[in-house]
């Protein structure tokens, strides 16, 4: 049976494999994602230059005849680099008050580190911000997407959920920006999966 070309595209870009029970899983292409059927259910496997992620997304009601997997999240940068980015953004968000602010931290494969970029908005107000999406070079990948909520609390809005749904990145929202200890929420976004993380501050 010949597949519809649209199905071929879907299966090429987001394949599903079975986790071997007695062998090693076949290598994953760089900068890609796939679904893995394992003993406990369906898992999402994501590889980016700055991230390797393996997370269960749909537990099975019965044990499946495949190998077992363990949740994994490995980053190419550490806590201190994350802290530097957040501290820089808090300073910039305070400068932008009463309006919201936005920034990216981009992973550069050439020098293996994060590069902070404050984004120039085409519209900013105390209740929202829009900006042109930066065009990155081939050796660059969005790793951390930050925005502020001005004097409001840090929370994930419906707009945030929609914006983050199809991406792979760490999302950071900072609220109560002028307080001595601003509110910070962080989540890992992976193709529609949201994983809440503890703030490093």
Short mmCIF file of C-alpha atoms in Angstrom, two decimals:
data_model
loop_
_atom_site.label_atom_id
_atom_site.label_comp_id
_atom_site.label_asym_id
_atom_site.label_seq_id
_atom_site.Cartn_x
_atom_site.Cartn_y
_atom_site.Cartn_z
CA UNK A 1 0.00 0.00 0.00
CA UNK A 2 1.34 3.42 -0.96
CA UNK A 3 1.02 6.11 1.67
CA UNK A 4 -0.50 9.47 1.01
CA UNK A 5 2.40 11.96 0.57
CA UNK A 6 1.07 13.94 3.54
CA UNK A 7 1.35 10.85 5.76
CA UNK A 8 4.89 10.29 4.51
CA UNK A 9 5.82 13.81 5.61
CA UNK A 10 4.27 13.32 9.05
CA UNK A 11 5.98 9.96 9.61
CA UNK A 12 9.30 11.36 8.42
CA UNK A 13 9.17 14.39 10.70
CA UNK A 14 7.65 12.66 13.74
CA UNK A 15 8.21 8.90 13.51
CA UNK A 16 7.07 6.36 16.09
CA UNK A 17 9.38 3.48 17.04
CA UNK A 18 9.20 0.61 19.51
CA UNK A 19 11.76 0.48 22.34
CA UNK A 20 13.80 -2.75 21.93
CA UNK A 21 13.61 -5.06 24.93
CA UNK A 22 16.95 -6.77 24.42
CA UNK A 23 18.85 -4.39 22.15
CA UNK A 24 19.91 -0.75 22.02
CA UNK A 25 17.51 1.83 20.60
CA UNK A 26 18.64 2.99 17.16
CA UNK A 27 20.26 6.44 17.03
CA UNK A 28 18.13 9.54 16.83
CA UNK A 29 18.85 12.15 14.14
CA UNK A 30 20.10 15.49 15.44
CA UNK A 31 17.61 18.31 15.89
CA UNK A 32 14.56 16.08 15.76
CA UNK A 33 11.86 14.39 17.83
CA UNK A 34 10.07 11.07 17.76
CA UNK A 35 7.62 8.98 19.73
CA UNK A 36 8.66 5.75 21.43
CA UNK A 37 6.34 2.91 22.42
CA UNK A 38 7.77 1.43 25.62
CA UNK A 39 6.67 -1.07 28.24
CA UNK A 40 4.83 1.58 30.27
CA UNK A 41 3.26 3.56 27.41
CA UNK A 42 4.05 6.21 24.82
CA UNK A 43 7.08 8.47 25.30
CA UNK A 44 8.35 11.61 23.58
CA UNK A 45 12.04 11.78 22.70
CA UNK A 46 13.49 15.17 21.75
CA UNK A 47 16.98 16.12 20.67
CA UNK A 48 18.18 19.69 20.24
CA UNK A 49 21.76 21.03 20.32
CA UNK A 50 21.13 22.18 23.93
CA UNK A 51 18.70 19.49 25.12
CA UNK A 52 18.06 15.76 25.26
CA UNK A 53 14.62 14.86 26.63
CA UNK A 54 12.78 11.59 27.18
CA UNK A 55 9.38 11.92 28.85
CA UNK A 56 6.31 9.70 29.13
CA UNK A 57 3.22 11.34 27.64
CA UNK A 58 0.58 8.58 27.63
CA UNK A 59 0.75 5.73 30.19
CA UNK A 60 -0.56 2.37 28.97
CA UNK A 61 -3.27 0.50 30.86
CA UNK A 62 -1.36 -2.75 30.34
CA UNK A 63 2.33 -3.65 30.14
CA UNK A 64 3.38 -3.52 26.49
CA UNK A 65 5.87 -6.03 25.06
CA UNK A 66 8.66 -3.48 24.66
CA UNK A 67 11.66 -2.27 26.61
CA UNK A 68 11.50 -0.02 29.66
CA UNK A 69 12.51 3.67 29.61
CA UNK A 70 13.54 6.16 32.28
CA UNK A 71 12.70 9.88 32.22
CA UNK A 72 15.70 11.96 31.15
CA UNK A 73 16.38 15.68 30.71
CA UNK A 74 19.95 16.72 29.94
CA UNK A 75 21.02 20.29 29.18
CA UNK A 76 24.16 21.63 27.52
CA UNK A 77 24.22 24.57 29.96
CA UNK A 78 24.09 24.68 33.73
CA UNK A 79 22.36 26.48 36.57
CA UNK A 80 24.83 29.37 36.66
CA UNK A 81 24.31 30.19 32.99
CA UNK A 82 20.55 30.10 33.55
CA UNK A 83 20.91 32.44 36.53
CA UNK A 84 22.92 34.95 34.50
CA UNK A 85 20.21 35.05 31.85
CA UNK A 86 17.42 35.52 34.41
CA UNK A 87 19.27 38.26 36.33
CA UNK A 88 19.98 40.13 33.09
CA UNK A 89 16.35 39.89 32.09
CA UNK A 90 15.06 41.11 35.46
CA UNK A 91 17.20 44.23 35.03
CA UNK A 92 15.86 44.78 31.51
CA UNK A 93 12.26 44.11 32.59
CA UNK A 94 12.57 46.76 35.29
CA UNK A 95 13.83 49.23 32.70
CA UNK A 96 10.75 48.48 30.55
CA UNK A 97 8.19 49.13 33.33
CA UNK A 98 5.29 49.72 33.30
CA UNK A 99 5.30 47.72 30.06
CA UNK A 100 6.12 44.06 29.51
CA UNK A 101 9.50 43.03 28.12
CA UNK A 102 10.77 39.99 26.20
CA UNK A 103 14.14 38.35 25.54
CA UNK A 104 15.68 35.20 24.12
CA UNK A 105 18.70 33.19 25.18
CA UNK A 106 20.07 31.46 22.11
CA UNK A 107 22.34 28.41 22.19
CA UNK A 108 25.31 28.76 19.84
CA UNK A 109 26.85 25.48 18.72
CA UNK A 110 30.09 27.16 17.69
CA UNK A 111 31.11 28.41 21.12
CA UNK A 112 28.82 26.11 23.12
CA UNK A 113 27.18 28.79 25.21
CA UNK A 114 24.04 30.90 25.62
CA UNK A 115 23.77 34.36 24.06
CA UNK A 116 21.26 36.77 25.59
CA UNK A 117 19.16 38.97 23.28
CA UNK A 118 16.74 41.62 24.52
CA UNK A 119 13.97 41.77 21.93
CA UNK A 120 12.73 45.02 20.42
CA UNK A 121 8.92 45.03 20.52
CA UNK A 122 6.65 46.40 17.83
CA UNK A 123 4.05 46.81 20.59
CA UNK A 124 4.41 46.76 24.38
CA UNK A 125 1.98 47.64 27.15
CA UNK A 126 1.39 46.67 30.80
CA UNK A 127 -0.86 43.87 29.51
CA UNK A 128 1.01 42.41 26.56
CA UNK A 129 3.92 42.46 24.13
CA UNK A 130 4.46 41.53 20.50
CA UNK A 131 7.75 41.45 18.62
CA UNK A 132 9.24 40.26 15.32
CA UNK A 133 10.63 36.77 15.76
CA UNK A 134 14.44 36.91 15.40
CA UNK A 135 15.98 35.04 12.47
CA UNK A 136 18.71 32.71 13.73
CA UNK A 137 21.75 31.32 11.94
CA UNK A 138 22.04 27.57 11.35
CA UNK A 139 24.39 27.19 14.32
CA UNK A 140 21.94 28.93 16.66
CA UNK A 141 18.87 27.52 18.43
CA UNK A 142 16.33 29.17 20.71
CA UNK A 143 16.85 27.74 24.20
CA UNK A 144 15.16 30.16 26.65
CA UNK A 145 12.19 32.41 25.87
CA UNK A 146 11.59 35.07 28.54
CA UNK A 147 8.85 37.63 29.05
CA UNK A 148 7.68 39.77 31.94
CA UNK A 149 4.28 40.60 33.39
CA UNK A 150 5.24 43.98 34.80
CA UNK A 151 3.67 44.47 38.24
CA UNK A 152 1.33 41.47 37.81
CA UNK A 153 2.06 38.03 39.20
CA UNK A 154 3.92 35.45 37.12
CA UNK A 155 1.48 33.04 35.46
CA UNK A 156 0.93 31.23 32.18
CA UNK A 157 -1.77 32.91 30.12
CA UNK A 158 -3.81 31.29 27.35
CA UNK A 159 -1.69 33.30 24.90
CA UNK A 160 1.47 31.82 26.45
CA UNK A 161 0.06 28.29 26.13
CA UNK A 162 -0.78 28.88 22.48
CA UNK A 163 2.61 30.44 21.68
CA UNK A 164 4.54 27.65 23.41
CA UNK A 165 2.56 24.67 22.10
CA UNK A 166 4.65 23.73 19.09
CA UNK A 167 8.12 24.66 20.28
CA UNK A 168 11.04 23.14 22.14
CA UNK A 169 12.40 25.66 24.65
CA UNK A 170 12.53 26.73 28.24
CA UNK A 171 9.87 29.37 28.85
CA UNK A 172 10.30 31.89 31.66
CA UNK A 173 7.76 34.43 32.89
CA UNK A 174 8.68 37.00 35.53
CA UNK A 175 6.08 38.95 37.47
CA UNK A 176 6.06 41.56 40.22
CA UNK A 177 9.21 42.83 38.55
CA UNK A 178 9.83 45.73 40.92
CA UNK A 179 9.72 43.58 44.08
CA UNK A 180 12.98 42.67 45.81
CA UNK A 181 12.24 39.06 44.88
CA UNK A 182 10.21 38.92 41.64
CA UNK A 183 7.92 35.98 40.97
CA UNK A 184 9.39 33.52 38.49
CA UNK A 185 7.80 30.56 36.71
CA UNK A 186 9.74 28.26 34.40
CA UNK A 187 8.59 25.38 32.24
CA UNK A 188 10.13 23.15 29.62
CA UNK A 189 8.05 23.21 26.45
CA UNK A 190 8.42 20.20 24.16
CA UNK A 191 6.04 19.86 21.22
CA UNK A 192 2.95 20.58 23.30
CA UNK A 193 4.20 18.95 26.51
CA UNK A 194 4.70 21.41 29.39
CA UNK A 195 6.91 20.42 32.33
CA UNK A 196 7.00 22.84 35.26
CA UNK A 197 10.49 23.38 36.70
CA UNK A 198 11.77 24.94 39.92
CA UNK A 199 13.25 28.41 39.68
CA UNK A 200 17.04 28.49 40.17
CA UNK A 201 16.61 31.66 42.27
#
